[in-house]
XYZ file of C-alpha atoms in Angstrom:
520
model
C 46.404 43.121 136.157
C 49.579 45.259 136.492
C 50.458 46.839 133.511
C 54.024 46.329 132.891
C 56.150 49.495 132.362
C 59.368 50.374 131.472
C 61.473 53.927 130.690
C 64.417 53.640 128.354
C 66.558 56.361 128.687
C 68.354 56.956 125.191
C 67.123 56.672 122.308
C 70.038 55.255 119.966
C 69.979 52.321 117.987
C 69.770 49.771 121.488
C 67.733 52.090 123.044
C 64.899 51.942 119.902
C 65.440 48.144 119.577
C 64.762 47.573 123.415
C 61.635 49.619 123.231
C 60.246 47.943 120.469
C 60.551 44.441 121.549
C 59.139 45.555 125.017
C 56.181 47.242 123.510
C 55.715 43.759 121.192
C 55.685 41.780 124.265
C 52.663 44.227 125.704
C 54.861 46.626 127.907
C 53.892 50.358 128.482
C 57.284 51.997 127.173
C 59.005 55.657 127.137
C 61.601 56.599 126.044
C 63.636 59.813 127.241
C 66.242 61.268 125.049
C 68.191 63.973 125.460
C 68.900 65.335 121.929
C 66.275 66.536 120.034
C 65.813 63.289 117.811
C 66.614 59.881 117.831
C 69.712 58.132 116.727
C 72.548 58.355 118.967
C 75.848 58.294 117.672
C 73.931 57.933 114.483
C 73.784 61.710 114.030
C 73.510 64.196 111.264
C 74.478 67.520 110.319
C 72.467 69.773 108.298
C 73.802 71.080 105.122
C 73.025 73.100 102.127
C 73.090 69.593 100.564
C 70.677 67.895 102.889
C 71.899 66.171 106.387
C 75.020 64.511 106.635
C 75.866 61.659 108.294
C 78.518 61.766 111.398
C 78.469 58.162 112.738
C 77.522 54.748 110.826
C 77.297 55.061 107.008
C 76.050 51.880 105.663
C 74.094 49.253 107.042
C 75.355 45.587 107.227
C 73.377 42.529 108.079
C 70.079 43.947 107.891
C 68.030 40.993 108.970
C 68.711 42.764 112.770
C 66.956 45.837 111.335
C 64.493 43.711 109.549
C 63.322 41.851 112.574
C 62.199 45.093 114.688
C 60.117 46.770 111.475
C 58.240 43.404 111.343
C 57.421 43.361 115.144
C 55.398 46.708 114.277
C 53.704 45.106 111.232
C 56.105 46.300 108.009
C 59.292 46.081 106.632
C 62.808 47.596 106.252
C 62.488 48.191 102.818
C 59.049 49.942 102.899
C 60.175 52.163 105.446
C 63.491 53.198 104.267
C 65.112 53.518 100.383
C 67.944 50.545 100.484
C 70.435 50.426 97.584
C 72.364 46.891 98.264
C 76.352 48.633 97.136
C 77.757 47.551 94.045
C 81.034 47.195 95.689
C 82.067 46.728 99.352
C 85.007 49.519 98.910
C 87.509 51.066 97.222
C 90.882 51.512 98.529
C 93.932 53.512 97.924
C 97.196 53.345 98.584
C 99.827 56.268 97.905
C 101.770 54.377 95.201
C 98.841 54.918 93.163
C 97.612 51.557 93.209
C 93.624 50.970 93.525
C 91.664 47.754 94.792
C 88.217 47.166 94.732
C 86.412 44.394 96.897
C 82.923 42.999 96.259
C 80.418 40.982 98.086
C 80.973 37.962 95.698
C 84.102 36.404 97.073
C 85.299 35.174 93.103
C 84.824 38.608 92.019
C 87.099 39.735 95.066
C 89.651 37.150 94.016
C 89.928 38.056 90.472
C 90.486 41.881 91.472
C 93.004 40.993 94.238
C 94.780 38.870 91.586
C 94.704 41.717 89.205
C 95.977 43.879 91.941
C 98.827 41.867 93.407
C 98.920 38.218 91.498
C 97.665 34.490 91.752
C 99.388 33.159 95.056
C 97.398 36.440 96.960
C 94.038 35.432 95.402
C 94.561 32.006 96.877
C 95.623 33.278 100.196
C 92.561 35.911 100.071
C 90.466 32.561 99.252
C 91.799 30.865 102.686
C 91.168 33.880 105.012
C 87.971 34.439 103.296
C 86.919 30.573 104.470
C 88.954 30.923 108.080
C 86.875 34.199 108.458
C 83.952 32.663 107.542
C 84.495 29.529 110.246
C 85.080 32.110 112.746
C 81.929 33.909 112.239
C 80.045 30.949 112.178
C 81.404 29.290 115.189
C 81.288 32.250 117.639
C 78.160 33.691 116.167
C 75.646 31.918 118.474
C 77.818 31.475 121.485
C 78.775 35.026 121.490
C 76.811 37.679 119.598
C 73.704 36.036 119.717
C 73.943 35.241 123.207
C 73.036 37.607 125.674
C 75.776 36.024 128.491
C 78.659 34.499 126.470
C 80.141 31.413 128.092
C 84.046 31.192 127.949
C 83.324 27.574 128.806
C 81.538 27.320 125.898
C 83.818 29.138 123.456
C 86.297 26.816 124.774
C 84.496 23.570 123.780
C 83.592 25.154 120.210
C 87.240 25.624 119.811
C 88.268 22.702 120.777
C 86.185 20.833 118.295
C 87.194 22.848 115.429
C 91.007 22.480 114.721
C 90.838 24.786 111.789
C 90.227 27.492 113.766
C 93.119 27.030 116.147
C 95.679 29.562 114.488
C 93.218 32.389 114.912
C 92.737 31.316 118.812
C 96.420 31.105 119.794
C 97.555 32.955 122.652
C 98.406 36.477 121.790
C 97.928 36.081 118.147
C 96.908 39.263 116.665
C 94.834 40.470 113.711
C 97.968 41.804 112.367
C 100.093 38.605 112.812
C 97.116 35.900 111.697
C 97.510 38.247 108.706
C 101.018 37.700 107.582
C 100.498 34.331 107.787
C 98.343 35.071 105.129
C 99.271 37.216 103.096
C 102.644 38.352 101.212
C 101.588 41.627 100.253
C 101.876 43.870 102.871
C 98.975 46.404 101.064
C 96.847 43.277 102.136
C 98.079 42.636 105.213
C 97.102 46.279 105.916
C 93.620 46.616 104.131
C 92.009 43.312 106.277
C 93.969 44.268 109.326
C 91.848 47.695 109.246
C 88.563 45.523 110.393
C 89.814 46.242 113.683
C 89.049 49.825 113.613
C 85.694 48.897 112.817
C 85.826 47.700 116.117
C 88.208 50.219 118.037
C 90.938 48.440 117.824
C 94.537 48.669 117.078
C 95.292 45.522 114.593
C 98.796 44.569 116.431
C 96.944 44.574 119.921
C 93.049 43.059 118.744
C 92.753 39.273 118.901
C 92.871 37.437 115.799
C 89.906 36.117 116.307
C 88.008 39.211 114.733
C 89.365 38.353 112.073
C 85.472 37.008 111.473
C 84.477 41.185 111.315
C 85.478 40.798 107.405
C 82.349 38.712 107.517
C 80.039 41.157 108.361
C 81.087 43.294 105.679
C 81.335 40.360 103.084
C 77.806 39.513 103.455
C 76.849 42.800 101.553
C 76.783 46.503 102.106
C 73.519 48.654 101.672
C 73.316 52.420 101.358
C 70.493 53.923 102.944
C 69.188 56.820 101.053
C 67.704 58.796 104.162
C 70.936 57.619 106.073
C 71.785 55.821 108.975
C 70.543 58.342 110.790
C 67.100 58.146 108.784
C 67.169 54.596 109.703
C 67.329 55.349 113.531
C 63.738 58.370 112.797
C 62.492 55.401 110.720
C 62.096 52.872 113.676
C 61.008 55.807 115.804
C 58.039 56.720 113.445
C 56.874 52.446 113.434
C 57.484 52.606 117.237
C 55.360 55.362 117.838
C 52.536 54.068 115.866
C 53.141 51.141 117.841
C 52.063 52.880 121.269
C 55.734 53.739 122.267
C 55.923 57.538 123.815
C 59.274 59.367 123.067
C 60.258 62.531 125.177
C 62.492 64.614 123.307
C 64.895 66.971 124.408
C 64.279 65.932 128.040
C 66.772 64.633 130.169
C 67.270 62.071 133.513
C 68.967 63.171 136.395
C 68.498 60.188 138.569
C 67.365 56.561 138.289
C 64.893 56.230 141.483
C 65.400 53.240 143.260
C 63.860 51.157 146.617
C 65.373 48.509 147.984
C 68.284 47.992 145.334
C 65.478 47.765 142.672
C 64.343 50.240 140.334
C 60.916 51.989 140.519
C 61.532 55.109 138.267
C 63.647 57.689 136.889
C 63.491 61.728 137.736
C 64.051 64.441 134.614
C 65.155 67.535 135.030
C 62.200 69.571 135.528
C 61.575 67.422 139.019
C 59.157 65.204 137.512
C 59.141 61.093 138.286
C 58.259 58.647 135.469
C 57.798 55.651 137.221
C 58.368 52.326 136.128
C 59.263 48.479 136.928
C 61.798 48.484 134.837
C 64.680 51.161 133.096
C 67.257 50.480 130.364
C 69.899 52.497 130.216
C 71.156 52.886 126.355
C 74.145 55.447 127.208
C 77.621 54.629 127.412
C 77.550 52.288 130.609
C 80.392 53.682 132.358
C 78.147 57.011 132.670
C 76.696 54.759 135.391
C 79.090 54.759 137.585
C 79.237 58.301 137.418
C 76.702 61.170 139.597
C 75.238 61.737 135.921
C 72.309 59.724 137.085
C 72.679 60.336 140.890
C 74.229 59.752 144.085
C 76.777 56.700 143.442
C 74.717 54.557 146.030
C 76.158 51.425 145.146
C 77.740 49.531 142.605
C 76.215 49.644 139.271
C 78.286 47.600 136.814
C 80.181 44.264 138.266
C 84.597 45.190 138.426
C 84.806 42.983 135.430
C 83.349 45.226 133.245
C 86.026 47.792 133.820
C 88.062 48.283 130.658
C 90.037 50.232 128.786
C 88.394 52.806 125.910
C 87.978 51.917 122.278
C 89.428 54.355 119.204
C 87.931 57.516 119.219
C 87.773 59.846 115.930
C 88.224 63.603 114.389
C 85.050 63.030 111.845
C 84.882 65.810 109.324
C 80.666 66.091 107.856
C 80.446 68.574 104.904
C 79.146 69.355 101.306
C 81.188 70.403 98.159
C 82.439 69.565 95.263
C 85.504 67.045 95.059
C 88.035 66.487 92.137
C 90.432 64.102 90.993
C 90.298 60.430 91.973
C 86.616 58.388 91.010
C 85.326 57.993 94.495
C 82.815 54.875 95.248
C 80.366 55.361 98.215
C 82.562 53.231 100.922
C 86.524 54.521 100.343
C 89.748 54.294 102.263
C 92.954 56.008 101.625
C 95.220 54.133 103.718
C 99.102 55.565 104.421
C 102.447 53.940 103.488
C 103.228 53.620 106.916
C 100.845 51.440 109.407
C 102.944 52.532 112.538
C 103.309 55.991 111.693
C 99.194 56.172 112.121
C 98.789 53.416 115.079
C 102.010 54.306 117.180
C 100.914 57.750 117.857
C 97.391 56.820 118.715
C 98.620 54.443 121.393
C 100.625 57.175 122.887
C 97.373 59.237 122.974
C 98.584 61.674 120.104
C 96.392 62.926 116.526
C 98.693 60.244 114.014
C 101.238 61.270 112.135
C 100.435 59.585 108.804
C 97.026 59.056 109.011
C 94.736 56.452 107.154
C 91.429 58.385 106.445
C 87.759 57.232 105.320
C 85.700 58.654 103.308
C 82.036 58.284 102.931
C 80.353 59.804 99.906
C 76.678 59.695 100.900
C 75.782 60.469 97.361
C 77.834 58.108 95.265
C 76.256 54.699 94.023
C 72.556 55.563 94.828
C 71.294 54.649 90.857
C 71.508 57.893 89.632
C 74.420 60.787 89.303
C 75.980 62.735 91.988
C 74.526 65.975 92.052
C 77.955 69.223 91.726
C 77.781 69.541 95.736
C 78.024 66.086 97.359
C 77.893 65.184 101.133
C 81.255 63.647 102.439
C 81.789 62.232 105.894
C 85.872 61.788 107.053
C 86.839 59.592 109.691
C 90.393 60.495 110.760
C 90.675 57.475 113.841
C 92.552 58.584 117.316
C 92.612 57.955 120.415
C 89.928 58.248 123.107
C 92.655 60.294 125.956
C 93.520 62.790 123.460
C 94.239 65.808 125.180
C 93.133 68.535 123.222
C 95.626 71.778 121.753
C 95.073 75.468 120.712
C 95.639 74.269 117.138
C 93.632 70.844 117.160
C 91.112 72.100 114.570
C 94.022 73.262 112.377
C 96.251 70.361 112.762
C 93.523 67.946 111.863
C 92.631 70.117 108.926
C 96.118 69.744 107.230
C 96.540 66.392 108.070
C 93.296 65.318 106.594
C 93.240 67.379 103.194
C 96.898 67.742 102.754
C 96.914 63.905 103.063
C 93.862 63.597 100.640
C 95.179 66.275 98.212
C 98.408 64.166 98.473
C 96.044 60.825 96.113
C 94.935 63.762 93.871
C 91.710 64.241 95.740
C 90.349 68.052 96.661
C 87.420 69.623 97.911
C 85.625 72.846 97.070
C 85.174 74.776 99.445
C 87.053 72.732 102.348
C 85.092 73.020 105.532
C 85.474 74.901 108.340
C 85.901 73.923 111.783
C 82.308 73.702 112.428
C 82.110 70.675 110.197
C 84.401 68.905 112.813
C 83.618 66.907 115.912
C 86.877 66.186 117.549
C 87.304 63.463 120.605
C 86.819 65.936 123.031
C 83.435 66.821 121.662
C 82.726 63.380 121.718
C 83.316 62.989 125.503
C 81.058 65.640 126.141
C 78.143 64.398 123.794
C 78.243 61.387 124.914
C 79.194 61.306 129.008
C 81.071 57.662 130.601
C 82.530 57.742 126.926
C 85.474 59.250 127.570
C 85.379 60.475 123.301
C 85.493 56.288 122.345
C 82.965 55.469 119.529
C 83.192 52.227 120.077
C 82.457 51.274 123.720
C 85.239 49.741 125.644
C 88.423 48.111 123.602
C 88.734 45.139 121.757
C 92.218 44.916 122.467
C 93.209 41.507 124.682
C 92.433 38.001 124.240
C 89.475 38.500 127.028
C 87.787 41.935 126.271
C 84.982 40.053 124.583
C 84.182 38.814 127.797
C 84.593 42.493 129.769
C 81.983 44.269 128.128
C 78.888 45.369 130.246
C 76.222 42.359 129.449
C 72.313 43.311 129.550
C 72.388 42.919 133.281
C 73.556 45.301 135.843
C 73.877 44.462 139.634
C 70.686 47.016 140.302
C 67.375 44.746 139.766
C 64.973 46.349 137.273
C 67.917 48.659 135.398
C 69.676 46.855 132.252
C 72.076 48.179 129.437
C 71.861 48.322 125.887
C 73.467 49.930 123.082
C 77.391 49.879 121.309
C 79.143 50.349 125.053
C 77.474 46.755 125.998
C 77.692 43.512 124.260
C 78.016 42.970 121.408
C 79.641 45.784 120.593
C 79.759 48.794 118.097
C 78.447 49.235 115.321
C 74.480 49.393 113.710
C 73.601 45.240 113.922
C 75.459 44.987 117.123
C 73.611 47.928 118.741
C 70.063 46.543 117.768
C 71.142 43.123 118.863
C 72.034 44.450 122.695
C 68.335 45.892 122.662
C 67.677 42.467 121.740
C 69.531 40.832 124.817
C 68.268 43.904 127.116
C 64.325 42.912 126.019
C 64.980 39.020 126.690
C 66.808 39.802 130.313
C 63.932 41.827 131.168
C 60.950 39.059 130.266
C 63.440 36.326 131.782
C 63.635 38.136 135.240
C 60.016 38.838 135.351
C 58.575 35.264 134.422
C 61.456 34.247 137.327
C 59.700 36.557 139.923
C 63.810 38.084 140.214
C 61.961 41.468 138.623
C 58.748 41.309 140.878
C 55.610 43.829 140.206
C 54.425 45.926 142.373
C 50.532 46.516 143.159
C 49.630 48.692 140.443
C 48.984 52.388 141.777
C 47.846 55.798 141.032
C 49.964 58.036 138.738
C 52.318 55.471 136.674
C 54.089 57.092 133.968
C 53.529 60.477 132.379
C 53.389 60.524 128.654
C 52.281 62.862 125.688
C 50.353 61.708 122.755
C 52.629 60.025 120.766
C 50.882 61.769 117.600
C 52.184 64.912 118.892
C 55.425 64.418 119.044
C 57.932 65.717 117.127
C 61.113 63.417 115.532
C 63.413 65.791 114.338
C 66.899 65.075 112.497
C 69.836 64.653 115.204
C 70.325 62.837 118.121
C 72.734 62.634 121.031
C 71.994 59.509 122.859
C 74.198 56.506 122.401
């Protein structure tokens, strides 16, 4: 028989989750990555603290994670050191007030209460169980589902009244809100979902309102990082027959009669293959990145604008002043002052900044020099100044130093990856971090799907649905795997005659996985 092969090219959170269900369902897999280790936008920095997350920080819904350590015979939690957070966030606002939410939705309640007063606990209570409707309704038909129906969103609507305010034409996060909500410190905290997203809460859909979800079913620290998580599933993957190719990149996905049969590196060599995934940013496809445009690689629907992009700060020291918790937000006084300026493609004025402290709420004490990761959001089209590293500087720790908070030392420019960097790191990204926007009633239904209009090549990763974000990536490799073993039990994704030569691979026991990664 044929043996069934496949390249992945990428080896980020989709790109790991693709190869591992292929490999479970008996395929011959490779995967070629770039960057020196796996992860993607999952990276880390080294420091004289130990590495330091630049991308995810915490892992939610880790059942998605879960699923792909089982397929090679263990567990999440024997591969990795999981601390379930004691405490979803703390936020800060510059009047000096301080909330902290939980996974428990009563203990959320009682500190909201305590924060702002009865009537806002209730109203908490009701977006908590409109959130929760949301999630469940659209879970299936959308995440879950590798070619969301609007057909079918439509009839799940329909049947469900109670979700009708969130649904409304050109209702926003931001204006479901303030139904909600009185205090506008509220309005503003559960508005900020969007970012998680790339969004802008006055132009995201209400309906993601059911993001809040995610996060309310529990947050868990991973003590390696999310980055560890990603060299994890690489070391179960490899004892599971995958080959990895580090530091080795594509030039061109080979292709016959509109189908795929294998994909050229950069040294000249040909790995072929029946089928390729492609976990990059998608829009890299219809780029030369990967060759001659021949044809059309991604169907017109799929165009879209960018998501949010970011000025991430990673660095060690020593902070003072306010008690941080591991998840933290220090939003500003002013919403528009931060989101106005983004939409016109500048660095914001009044920025709301988050801080991970990797070290905080691990069991034990935070050792003098802690690891800190910053996310300052902006937007994707930010055209880049002489004094970007500076401006970003001030506007972070100025801001920060405004709440009390300092650092010593404060990091250099090193410790910064700007938008621009990001663009480059990641090519078709154009600097977003979050694939294409959330921002319109239909984006949902924009984003690249597991298919692309070449037989044999399919997408995964945060640029195709889902979406962003550590479940949502693993769940696209998820999609990718199941398109792939659909097509081929169809006869759509025929076999050739097996031949001479096939794909090259090293032992997979002598392999390096090193620490960073650069693959999406």
């Amino acid at each position: 028989m044929h043996q069934k092969k496949a390249v992945v090219i990428g080896a980020g959170m989709g790109g790991l989750a693709t190869a591992i269900r292929l490999r479970a369902s008996g395929w011959t897999v490779c995967v070629i990555e770039q960057a020196d280790a796996p992860g993607g936008k999952a990276r880390a920095l080294a420091s004289a603290a130990g590495p330091i997350d630049t991308g995810p920080t915490v892992l939610t819904l880790p059942q998605h994670a879960d699923a792909l350590f089982r397929l090679c015979g263990t567990r999440l939690e024997d591969e990795v050191t999981l601390h379930p957070l004691p405490r979803l966030a703390r936020h800060f606002w510059p009047d000096g007030t301080q909330l902290d939410l939980f996974a428990d939705i009563e203990a959320s309640a009682a500190a909201i209460e305590a924060f702002s007063s009865r009537k806002e606990a209730e109203a908490f209570r009701r977006f908590n169980t409109l959130s929760r409707n949301l999630y469940e309704a659209f879970e299936a038909p959308m995440m879950c589902s590798a070619n969301p129906s609007l057909a079918e969103v439509a009839r799940i609507s329909l049947k469900r009244p109670a979700l009708w305010p969130a649904l409304a034409p050109g209702m926003t996060l931001e204006r479901l809100l303030r139904r909600y909500f009185s205090d506008p410190r509220l309005v503003q905290l559960f508005a900020r979902y969007a970012t998680y997203v790339g969004g802008r809460p006055s132009h995201t859909p209400g309906v993601l309102a059911l993001v809040w979800q995610a996060e309310a079913a529990g947050v868990w620290a991973v003590e390696e990082g999310i980055h560890g998580l990603a060299a994890a599933l690489t070391r179960v993957a490899i004892a599971a027959g995958i080959t990895f190719r580090f530091s080795t990149q594509a030039t061109r996905i080979l292709r016959q009669n509109n189908r795929v049969t294998g994909v050229e590196l950069k040294d000249g060599r040909a790995l072929r293959c029946d089928a390729c995934v492609f976990n990059g940013d998608p829009q890299a496809l219809n780029t030369p990145l990967l060759g001659q445009i021949e044809q059309k690689i991604l169907p017109d629907k799929s165009k879209h604008k960018a998501s949010l992009s970011a000025w991430v700060w990673a660095f060690a020291a020593t902070p003072a002043g306010p008690e941080l918790a591991h998840h933290n937000v220090f939003f500003t006084a002013t919403p528009k002052a931060e989101f106005d300026p983004i939409g016109k493609g500048r660095m914001p004025d009044e920025p709301t900044l988050y801080i991970c402290a990797q070290d905080r709420e691990l069991g034990r004490d935070p050792p003098e020099t802690e690891r800190f990761e910053i996310i300052m959001n902006g937007p994707a089209d930010y055209k880049p100044s002489q004094n970007e590293d500076e401006e970003c500087k001030k506007r972070t720790f100025q801001t920060l130093q405004s709440f009390g908070l300092t650092f010593s030392p404060l990091p250099d420019k090193t410790a910064l990856t700007t938008p621009g960097q990001l663009a480059q790191r990641f090519p078709g990204s154009l600097g977003a971090i979050y694939g294409t926007s959330p921002e319109g009633m239909m984006a949902p239904f924009k984003r690249p799907r597991a298919r692309t209009l070449l037989k044999g090549l399919y997408l995964a990763g945060g640029g195709a649905h889902p979406g962003a974000g550590v479940p949502m990536a693993l769940l696209s490799g998820q999609h990718a795997a199941t398109a792939l073993e659909e097509d081929l039990t169809s006869g759509s994704l025929s076999m050739p005659a097996d031949t001479h030569g096939g794909i090259s691979m090293a032992s997979p026991r002598t392999e390096r996985v090193p620490s960073q990664s650069s693959a999406s």
